PDB file of C-alpha atoms and ligand atoms in Angstrom:
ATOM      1  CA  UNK A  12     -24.958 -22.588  42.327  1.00 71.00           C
ATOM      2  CA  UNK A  13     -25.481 -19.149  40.651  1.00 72.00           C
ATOM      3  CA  UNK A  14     -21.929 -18.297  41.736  1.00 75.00           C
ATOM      4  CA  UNK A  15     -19.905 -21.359  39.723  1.00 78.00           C
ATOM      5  CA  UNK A  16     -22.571 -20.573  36.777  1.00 77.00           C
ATOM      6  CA  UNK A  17     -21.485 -16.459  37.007  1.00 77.00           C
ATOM      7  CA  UNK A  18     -17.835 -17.840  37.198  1.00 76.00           C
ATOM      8  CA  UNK A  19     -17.967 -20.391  34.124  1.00 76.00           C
ATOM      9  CA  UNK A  20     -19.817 -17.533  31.569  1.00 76.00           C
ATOM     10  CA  UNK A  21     -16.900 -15.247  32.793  1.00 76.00           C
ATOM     11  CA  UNK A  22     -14.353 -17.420  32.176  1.00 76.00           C
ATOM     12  CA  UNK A  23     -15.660 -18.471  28.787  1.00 76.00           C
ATOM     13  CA  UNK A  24     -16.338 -14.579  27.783  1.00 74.00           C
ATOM     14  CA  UNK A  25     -12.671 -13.905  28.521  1.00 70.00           C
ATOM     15  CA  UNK A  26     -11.362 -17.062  26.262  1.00 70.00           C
ATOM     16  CA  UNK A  27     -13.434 -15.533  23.806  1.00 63.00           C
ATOM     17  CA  UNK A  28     -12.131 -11.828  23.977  1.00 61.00           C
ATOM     18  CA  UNK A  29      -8.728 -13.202  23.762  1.00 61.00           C
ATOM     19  CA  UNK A  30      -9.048 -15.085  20.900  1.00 63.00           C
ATOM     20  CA  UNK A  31     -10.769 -12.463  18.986  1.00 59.00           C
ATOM     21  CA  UNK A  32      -8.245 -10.128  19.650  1.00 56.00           C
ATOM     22  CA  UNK A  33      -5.323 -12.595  18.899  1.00 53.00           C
ATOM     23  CA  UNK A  34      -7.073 -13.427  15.628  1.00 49.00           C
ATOM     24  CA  UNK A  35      -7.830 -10.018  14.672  1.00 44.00           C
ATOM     25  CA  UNK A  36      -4.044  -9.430  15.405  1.00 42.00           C
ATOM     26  CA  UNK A  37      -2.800 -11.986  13.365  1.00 39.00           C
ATOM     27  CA  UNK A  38      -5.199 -11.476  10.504  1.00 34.00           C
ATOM     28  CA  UNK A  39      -4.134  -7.420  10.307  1.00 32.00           C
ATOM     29  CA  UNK A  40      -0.472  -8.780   9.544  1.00 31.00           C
ATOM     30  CA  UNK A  41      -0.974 -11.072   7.167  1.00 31.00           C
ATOM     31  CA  UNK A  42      -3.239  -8.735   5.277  1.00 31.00           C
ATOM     32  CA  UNK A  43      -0.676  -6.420   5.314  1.00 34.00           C
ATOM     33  CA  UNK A  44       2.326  -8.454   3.987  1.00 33.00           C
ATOM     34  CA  UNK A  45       0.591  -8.406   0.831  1.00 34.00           C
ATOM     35  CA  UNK A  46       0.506  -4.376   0.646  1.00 42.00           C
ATOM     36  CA  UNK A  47       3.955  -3.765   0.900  1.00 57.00           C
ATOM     37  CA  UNK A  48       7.936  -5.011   0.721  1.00 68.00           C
ATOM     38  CA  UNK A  49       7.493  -7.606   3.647  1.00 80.00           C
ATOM     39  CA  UNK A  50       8.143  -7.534   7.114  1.00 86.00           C
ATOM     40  CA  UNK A  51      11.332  -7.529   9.043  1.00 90.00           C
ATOM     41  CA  UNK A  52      12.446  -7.356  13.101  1.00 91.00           C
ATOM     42  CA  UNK A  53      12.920  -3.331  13.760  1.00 91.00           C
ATOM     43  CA  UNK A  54      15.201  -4.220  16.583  1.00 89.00           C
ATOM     44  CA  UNK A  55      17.733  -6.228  14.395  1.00 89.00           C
ATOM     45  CA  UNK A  56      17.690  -4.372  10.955  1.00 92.00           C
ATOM     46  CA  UNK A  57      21.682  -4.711  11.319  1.00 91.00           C
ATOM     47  CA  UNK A  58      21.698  -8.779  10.533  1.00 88.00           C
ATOM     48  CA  UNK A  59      19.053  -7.839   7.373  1.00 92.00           C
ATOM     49  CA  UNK A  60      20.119  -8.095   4.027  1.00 90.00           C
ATOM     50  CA  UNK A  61      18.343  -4.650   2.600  1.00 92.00           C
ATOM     51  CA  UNK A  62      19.267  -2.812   6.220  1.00 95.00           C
ATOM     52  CA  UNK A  63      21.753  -4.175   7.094  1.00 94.00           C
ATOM     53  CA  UNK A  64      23.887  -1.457   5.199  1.00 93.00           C
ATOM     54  CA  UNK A  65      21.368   0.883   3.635  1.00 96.00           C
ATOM     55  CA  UNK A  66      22.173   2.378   0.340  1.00 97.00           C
ATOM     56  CA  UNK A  67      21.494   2.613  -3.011  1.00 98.00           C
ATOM     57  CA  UNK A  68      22.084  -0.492  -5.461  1.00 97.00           C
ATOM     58  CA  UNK A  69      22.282  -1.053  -8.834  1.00 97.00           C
ATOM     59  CA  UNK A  70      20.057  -3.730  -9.662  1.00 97.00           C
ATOM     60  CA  UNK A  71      19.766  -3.115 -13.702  1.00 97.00           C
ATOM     61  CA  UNK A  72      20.762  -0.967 -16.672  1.00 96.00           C
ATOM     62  CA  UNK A  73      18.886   1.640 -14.936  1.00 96.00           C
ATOM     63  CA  UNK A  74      17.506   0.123 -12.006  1.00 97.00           C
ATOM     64  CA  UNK A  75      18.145   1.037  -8.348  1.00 97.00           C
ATOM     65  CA  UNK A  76      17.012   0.163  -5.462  1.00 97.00           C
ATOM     66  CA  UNK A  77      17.345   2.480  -2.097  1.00 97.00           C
ATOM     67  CA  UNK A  78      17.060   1.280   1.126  1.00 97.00           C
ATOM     68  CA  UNK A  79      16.558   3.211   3.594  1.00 98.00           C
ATOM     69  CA  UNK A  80      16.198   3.204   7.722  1.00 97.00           C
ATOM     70  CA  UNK A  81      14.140   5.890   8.970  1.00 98.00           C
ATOM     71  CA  UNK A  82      14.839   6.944  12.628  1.00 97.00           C
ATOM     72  CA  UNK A  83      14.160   9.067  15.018  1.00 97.00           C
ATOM     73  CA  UNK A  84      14.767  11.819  13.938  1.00 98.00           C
ATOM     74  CA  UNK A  85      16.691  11.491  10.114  1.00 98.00           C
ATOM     75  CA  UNK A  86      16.642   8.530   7.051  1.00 98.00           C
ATOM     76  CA  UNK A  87      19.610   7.252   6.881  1.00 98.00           C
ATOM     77  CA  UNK A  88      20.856   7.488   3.776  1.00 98.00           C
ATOM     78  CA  UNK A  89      18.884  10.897   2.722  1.00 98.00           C
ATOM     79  CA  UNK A  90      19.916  12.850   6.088  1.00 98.00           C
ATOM     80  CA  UNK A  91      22.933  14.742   4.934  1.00 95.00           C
ATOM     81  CA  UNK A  92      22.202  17.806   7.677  1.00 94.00           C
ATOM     82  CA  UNK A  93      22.581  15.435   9.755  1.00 95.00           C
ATOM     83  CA  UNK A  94      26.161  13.828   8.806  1.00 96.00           C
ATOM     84  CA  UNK A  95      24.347  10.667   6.363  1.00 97.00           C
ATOM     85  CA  UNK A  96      24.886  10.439   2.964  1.00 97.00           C
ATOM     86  CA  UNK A  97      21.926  11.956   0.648  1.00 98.00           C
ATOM     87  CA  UNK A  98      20.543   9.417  -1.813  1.00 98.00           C
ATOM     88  CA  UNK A  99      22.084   9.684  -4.914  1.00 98.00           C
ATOM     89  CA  UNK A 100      20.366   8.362  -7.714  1.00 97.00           C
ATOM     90  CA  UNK A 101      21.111   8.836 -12.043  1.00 97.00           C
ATOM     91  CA  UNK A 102      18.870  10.517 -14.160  1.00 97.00           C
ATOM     92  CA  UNK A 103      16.969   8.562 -16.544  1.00 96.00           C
ATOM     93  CA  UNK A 104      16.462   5.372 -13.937  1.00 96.00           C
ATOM     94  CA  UNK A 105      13.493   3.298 -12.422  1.00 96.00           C
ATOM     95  CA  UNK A 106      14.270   3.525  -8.269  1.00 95.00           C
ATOM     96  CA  UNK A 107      12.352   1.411  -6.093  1.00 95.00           C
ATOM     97  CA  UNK A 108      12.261   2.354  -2.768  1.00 96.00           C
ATOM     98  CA  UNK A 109      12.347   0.262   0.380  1.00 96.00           C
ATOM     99  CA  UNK A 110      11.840   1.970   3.865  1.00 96.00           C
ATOM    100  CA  UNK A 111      11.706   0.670   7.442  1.00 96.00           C
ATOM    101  CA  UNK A 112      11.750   1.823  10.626  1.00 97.00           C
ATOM    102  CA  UNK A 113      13.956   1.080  14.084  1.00 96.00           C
ATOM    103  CA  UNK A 114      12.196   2.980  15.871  1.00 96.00           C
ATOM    104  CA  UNK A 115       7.857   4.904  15.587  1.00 97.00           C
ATOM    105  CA  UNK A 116       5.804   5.660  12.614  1.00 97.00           C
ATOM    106  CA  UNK A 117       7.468   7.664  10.528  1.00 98.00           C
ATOM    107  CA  UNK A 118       6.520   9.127   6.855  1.00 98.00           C
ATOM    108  CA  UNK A 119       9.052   9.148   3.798  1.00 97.00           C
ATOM    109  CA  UNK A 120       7.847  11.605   1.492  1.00 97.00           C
ATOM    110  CA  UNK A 121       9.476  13.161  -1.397  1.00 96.00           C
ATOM    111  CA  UNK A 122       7.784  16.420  -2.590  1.00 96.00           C
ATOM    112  CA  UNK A 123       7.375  16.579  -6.382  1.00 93.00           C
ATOM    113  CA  UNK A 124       6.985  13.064  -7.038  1.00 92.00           C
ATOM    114  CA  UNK A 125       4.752  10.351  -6.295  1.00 88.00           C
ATOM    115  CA  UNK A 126       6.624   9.094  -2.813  1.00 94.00           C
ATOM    116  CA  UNK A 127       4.789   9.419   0.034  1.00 94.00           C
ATOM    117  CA  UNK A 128       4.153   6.169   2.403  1.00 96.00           C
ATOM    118  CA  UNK A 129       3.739   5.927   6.160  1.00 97.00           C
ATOM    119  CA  UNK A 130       6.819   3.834   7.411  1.00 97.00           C
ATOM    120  CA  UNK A 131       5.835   1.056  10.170  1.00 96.00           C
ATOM    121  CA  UNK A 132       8.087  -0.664  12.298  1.00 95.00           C
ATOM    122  CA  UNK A 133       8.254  -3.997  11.477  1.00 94.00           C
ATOM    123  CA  UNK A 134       6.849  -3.399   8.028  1.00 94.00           C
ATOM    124  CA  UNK A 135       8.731  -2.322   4.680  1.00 95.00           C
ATOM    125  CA  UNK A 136       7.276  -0.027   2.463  1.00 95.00           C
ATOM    126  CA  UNK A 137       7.612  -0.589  -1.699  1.00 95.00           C
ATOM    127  CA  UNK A 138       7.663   2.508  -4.163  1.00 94.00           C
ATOM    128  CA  UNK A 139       8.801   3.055  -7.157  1.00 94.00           C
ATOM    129  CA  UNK A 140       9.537   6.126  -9.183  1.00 95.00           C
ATOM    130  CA  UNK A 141      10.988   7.007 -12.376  1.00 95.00           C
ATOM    131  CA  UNK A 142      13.565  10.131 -12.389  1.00 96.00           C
ATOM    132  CA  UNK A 143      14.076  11.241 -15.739  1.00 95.00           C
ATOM    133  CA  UNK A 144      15.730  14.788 -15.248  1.00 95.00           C
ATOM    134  CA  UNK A 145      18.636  16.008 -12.602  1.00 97.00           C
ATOM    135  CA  UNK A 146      17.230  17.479 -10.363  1.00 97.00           C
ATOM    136  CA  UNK A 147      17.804  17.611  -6.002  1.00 97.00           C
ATOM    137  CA  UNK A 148      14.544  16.864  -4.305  1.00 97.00           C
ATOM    138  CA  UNK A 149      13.704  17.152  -0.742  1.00 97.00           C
ATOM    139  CA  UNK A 150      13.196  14.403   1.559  1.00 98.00           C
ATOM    140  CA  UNK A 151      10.513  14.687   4.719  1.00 98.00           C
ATOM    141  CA  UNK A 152       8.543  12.870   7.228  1.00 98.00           C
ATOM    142  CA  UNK A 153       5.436  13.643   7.119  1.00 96.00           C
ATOM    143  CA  UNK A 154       4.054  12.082   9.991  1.00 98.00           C
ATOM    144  CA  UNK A 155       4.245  13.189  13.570  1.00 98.00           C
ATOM    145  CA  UNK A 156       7.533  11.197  15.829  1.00 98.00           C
ATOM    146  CA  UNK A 157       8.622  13.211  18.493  1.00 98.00           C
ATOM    147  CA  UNK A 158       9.939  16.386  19.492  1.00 97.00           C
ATOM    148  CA  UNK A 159      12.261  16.993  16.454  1.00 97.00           C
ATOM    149  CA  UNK A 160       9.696  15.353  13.497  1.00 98.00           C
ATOM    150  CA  UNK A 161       9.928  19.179  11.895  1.00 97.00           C
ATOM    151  CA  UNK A 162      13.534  18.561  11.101  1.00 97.00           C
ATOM    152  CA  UNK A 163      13.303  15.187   9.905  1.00 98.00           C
ATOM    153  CA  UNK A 164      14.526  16.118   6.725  1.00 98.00           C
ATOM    154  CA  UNK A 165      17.274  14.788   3.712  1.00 98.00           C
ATOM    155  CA  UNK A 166      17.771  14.909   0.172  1.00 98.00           C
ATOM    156  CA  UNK A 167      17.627  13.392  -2.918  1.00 98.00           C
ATOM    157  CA  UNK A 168      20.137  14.229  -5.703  1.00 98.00           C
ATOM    158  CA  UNK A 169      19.017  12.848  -9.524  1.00 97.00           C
ATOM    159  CA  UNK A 170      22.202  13.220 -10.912  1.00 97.00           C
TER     160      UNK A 170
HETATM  161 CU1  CUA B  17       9.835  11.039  11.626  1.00 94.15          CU
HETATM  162 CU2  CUA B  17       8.181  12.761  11.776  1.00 94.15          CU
END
């Protein structure tokens, strides 16, 4: 009857939306492992190795890496307004950064150099930067999370 035949094309359109959209899905996050420092589960950064205990790490002569756990509403290290420890790097080093978030999109930007990514739950973003002079930089999100995003704020001592 015309009924079963309206019923089968139905059924056979919806199997198809669903695996376009669970292959577009799928295909988004691989592409974007490749962009930046990996994935990770923003509900249990606390069993990760980098986020576990975010911080700054001596990797090299004078290489560091920083990672950092940006949440509603500070980075954690970088917030020190808001009781975290600022990042504290030396002068005259090569600092890569990697960023996450626990929570929404969130942006990690530090004005006067070339940091400035979009942090994604679920995702870790990868900079580096060289600092060659002291100098105390600011630290801001720069993308729109909630009702206190303006004071997302820190700061970043080259010492
Ligand atoms: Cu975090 Cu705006």
């Amino acid at each position: 009857t015309y009924e079963k035949a309206w019923l089968g094309a139905a059924l056979v359109l919806i199997v198809f939306f669903i695996a376009t959209v669970t292959y577009g899905t799928v295909g988004a996050g691989v592409e974007m492992i490749d962009d930046s420092g990996g994935t990770v589960d923003p509900n249990n950064l606390a069993d990760h190795e980098r986020f576990g205990d975010p911080g700054v790490e001596q990797v090299g002569e004078n290489e560091y890496e920083v990672n950092v756990i940006a949440s509603a509403f500070f980075f954690r290290p970088g917030s020190d307004q808001r009781g975290f420890d600022p990042i504290r790097v030396p002068a005259n080093s090569t600092v890569t950064f990697y960023v996450t978030s626990s929570d929404v999109i969130h942006g990690f930007s530090i004005p006067g150099t070339n940091v400035n990514t979009m942090v994604i739950p679920g995702e870790v973003a990868e900079l580096t930067v060289e600092f060659d002079e002291p100098e105390t930089y600011g630290l801001l999100c720069n993308e729109y999370c909630g009702f206190d995003h303006h004071n997302m704020e820190g700061t970043v001592e080259v010492v």
